[in-house]
C-alpha positions as a LaTeX table, in Angstrom:
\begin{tabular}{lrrr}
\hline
Residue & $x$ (\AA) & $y$ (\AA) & $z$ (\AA) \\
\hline
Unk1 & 84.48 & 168.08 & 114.53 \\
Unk2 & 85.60 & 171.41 & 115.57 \\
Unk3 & 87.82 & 173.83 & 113.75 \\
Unk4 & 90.39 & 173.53 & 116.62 \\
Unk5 & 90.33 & 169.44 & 116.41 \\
Unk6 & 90.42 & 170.04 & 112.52 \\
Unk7 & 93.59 & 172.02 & 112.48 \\
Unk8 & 95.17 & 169.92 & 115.06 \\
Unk9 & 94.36 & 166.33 & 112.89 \\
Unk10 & 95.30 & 168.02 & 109.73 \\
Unk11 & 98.32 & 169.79 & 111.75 \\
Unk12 & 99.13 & 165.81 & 112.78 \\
Unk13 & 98.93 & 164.64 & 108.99 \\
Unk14 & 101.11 & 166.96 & 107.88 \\
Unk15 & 103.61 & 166.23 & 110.95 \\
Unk16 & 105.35 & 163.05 & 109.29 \\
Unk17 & 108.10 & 162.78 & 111.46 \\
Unk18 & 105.82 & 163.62 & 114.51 \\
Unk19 & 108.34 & 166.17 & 116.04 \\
Unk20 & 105.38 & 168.79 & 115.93 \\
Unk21 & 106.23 & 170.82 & 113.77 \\
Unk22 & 105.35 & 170.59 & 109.60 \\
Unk23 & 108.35 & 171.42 & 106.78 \\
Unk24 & 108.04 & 174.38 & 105.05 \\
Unk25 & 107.47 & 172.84 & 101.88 \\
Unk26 & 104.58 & 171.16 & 102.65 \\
Unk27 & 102.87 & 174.57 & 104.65 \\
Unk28 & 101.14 & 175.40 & 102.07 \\
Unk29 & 99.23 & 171.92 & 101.27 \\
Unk30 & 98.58 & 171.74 & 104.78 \\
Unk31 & 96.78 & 175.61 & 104.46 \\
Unk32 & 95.11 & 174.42 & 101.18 \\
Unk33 & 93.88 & 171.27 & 102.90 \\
Unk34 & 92.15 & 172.99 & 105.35 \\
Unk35 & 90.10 & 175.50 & 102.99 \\
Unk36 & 92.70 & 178.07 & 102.01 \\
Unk37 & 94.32 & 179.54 & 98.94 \\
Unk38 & 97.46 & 181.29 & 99.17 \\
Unk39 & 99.49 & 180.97 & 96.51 \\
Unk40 & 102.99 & 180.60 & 96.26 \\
Unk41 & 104.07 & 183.65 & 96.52 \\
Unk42 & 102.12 & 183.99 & 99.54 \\
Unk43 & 103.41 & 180.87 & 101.57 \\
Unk44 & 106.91 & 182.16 & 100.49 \\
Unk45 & 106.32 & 185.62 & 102.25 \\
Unk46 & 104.21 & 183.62 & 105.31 \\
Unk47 & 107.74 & 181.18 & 105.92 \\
Unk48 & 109.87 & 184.40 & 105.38 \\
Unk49 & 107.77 & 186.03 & 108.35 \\
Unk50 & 107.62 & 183.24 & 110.71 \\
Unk51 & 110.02 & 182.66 & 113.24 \\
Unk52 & 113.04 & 180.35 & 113.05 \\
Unk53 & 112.93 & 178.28 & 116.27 \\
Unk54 & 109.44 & 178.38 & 117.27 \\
Unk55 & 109.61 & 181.43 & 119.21 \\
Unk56 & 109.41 & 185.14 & 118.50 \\
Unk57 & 109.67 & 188.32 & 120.93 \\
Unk58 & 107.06 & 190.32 & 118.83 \\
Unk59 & 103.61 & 188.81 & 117.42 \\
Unk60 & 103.54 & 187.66 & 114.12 \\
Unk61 & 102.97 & 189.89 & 111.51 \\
Unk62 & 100.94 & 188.45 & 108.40 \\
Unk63 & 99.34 & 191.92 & 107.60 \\
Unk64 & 102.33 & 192.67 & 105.93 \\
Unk65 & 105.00 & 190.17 & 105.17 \\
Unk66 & 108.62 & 190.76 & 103.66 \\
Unk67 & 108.81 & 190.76 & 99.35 \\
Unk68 & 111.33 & 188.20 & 99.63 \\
Unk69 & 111.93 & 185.05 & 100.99 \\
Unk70 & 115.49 & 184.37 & 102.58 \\
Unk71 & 115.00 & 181.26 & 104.60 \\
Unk72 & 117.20 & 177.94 & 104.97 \\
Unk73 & 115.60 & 174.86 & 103.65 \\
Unk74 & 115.29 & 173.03 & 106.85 \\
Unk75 & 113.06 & 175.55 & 108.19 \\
Unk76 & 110.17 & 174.22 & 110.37 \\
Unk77 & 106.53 & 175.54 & 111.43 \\
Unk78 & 105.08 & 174.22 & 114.94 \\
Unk79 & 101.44 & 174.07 & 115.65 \\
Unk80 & 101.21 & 177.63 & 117.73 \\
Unk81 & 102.63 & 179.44 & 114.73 \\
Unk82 & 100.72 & 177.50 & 112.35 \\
Unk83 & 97.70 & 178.67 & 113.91 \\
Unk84 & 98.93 & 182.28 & 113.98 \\
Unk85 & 99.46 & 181.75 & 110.46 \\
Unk86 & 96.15 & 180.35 & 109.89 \\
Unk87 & 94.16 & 182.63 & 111.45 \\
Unk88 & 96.36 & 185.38 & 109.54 \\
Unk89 & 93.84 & 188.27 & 108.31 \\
Unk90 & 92.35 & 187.20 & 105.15 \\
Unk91 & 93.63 & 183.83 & 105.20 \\
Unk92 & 90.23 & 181.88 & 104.05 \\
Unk93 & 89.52 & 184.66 & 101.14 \\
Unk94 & 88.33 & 182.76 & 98.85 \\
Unk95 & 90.34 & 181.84 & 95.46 \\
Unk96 & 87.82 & 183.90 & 93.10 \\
Unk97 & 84.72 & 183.32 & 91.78 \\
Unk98 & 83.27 & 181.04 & 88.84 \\
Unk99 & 82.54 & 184.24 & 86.90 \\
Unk100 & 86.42 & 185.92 & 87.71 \\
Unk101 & 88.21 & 182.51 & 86.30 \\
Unk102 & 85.77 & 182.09 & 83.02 \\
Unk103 & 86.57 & 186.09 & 82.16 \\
Unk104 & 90.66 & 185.00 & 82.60 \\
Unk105 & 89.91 & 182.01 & 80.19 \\
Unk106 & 87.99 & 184.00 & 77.54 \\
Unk107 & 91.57 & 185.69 & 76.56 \\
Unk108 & 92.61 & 181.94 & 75.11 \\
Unk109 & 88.47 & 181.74 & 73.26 \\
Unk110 & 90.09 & 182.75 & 69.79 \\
Unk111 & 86.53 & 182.11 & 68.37 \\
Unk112 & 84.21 & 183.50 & 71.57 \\
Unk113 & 82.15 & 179.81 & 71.63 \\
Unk114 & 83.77 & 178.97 & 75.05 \\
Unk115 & 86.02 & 176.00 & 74.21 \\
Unk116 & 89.53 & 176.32 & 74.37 \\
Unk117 & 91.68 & 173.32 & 73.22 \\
Unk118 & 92.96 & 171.01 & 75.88 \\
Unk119 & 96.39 & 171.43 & 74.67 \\
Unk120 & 96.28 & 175.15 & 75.36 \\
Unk121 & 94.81 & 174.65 & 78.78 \\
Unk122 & 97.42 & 172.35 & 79.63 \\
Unk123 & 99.83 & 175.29 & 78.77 \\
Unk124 & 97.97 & 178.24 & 80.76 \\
Unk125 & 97.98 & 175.92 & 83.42 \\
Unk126 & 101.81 & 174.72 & 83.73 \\
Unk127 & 103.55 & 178.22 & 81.81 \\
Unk128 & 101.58 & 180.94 & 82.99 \\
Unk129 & 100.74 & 182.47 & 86.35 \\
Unk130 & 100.60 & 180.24 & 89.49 \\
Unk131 & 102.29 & 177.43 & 87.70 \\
Unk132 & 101.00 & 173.66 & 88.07 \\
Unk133 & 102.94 & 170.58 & 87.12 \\
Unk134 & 102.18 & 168.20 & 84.82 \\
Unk135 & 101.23 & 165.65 & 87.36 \\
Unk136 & 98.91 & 167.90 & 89.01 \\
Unk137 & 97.15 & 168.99 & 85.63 \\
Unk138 & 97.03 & 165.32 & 84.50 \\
Unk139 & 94.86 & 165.30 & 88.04 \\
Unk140 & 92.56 & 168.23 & 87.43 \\
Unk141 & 91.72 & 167.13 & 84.00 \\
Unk142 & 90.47 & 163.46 & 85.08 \\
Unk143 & 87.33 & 164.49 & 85.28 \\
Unk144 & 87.28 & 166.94 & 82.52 \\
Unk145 & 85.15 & 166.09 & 79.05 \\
Unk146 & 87.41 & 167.14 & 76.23 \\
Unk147 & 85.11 & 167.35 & 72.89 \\
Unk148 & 85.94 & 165.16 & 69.43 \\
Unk149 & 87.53 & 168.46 & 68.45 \\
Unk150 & 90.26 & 168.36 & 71.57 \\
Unk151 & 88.38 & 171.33 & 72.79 \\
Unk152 & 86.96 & 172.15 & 76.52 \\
Unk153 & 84.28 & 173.87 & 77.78 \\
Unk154 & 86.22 & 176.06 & 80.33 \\
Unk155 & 82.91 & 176.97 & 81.64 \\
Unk156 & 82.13 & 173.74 & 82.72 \\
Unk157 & 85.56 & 173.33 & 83.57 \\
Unk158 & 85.86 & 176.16 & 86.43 \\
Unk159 & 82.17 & 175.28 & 88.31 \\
Unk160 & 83.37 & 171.43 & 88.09 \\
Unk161 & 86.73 & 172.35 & 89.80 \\
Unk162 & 85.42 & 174.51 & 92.18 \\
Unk163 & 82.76 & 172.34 & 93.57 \\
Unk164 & 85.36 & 169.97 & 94.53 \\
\hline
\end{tabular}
């Protein structure tokens, strides 16, 4: 399949009232979906960007979006500005590497052995930086072996969740 009839499907899936155009809440699942990272802060400044109706007398610009977002809730992306915003510059960077997200988790290795209790992961991952909710934890950590101890192997934990 090409990228183009990628987008557009994805685009489509996203569309759930099929008016052609996604919601802006769900922009940046639709981005993620399709092999990109931005966090929140990032789809916030992307949707404060964009334009309101679908149109826009000047192009797009991603290189350097607002600080703040100021936008009304029923704001609305169509499938030309989605691909602006897709194609944005450096919008498939990718999220880090295995080595950059074991060094963040070695601040919570008390004891340097690489385990860090499954309780404590939990919390880093709901409390501190790009916050997840519990629901989506309880998803990440399906998978996850947590020792007798209640401990996890974070190193094992960040190459299993990145080759998904």
């Amino acid at each position: 399949m090409s990228d183009n009839a990628e987008y557009k499907e994805a685009f489509a899936l996203f569309d759930k009232k099929g008016t052609g155009s996604v919601s802006r809440e769900t922009l940046g699942d639709l981005l993620r979906a399709l092999g990109q990272n931005p966090t929140q802060a990032e789809v916030a400044d992307i949707v404060a960007s964009a334009p309101r109706d679908g149109t826009r007398s000047s192009p797009l610009n991603l290189a350097h979006p607002p600080l703040t977002l100021v936008a009304p809730l029923s704001f609305t992306v169509d499938y030309k500005t989605f691909l602006t915003i897709l194609n944005r510059p450096d919008g498939f960077k990718p999220a880090g590497t295995p080595e950059e997200f074991i060094r963040g988790f070695q601040v919570f290795d008390k004891e340097g052995n690489g385990f860090i209790g499954a309780g404590e992961l939990r919390y880093v991952l709901t409390q501190l930086g790009e916050k997840m909710s519990d629901e989506e934890v309880d998803e990440l950590l399906k998978g996850v072996q947590i020792g007798p101890d209640g401990n996890v192997n974070y190193e094992s934990f960040v190459r299993t969740i990145l080759s998904q």
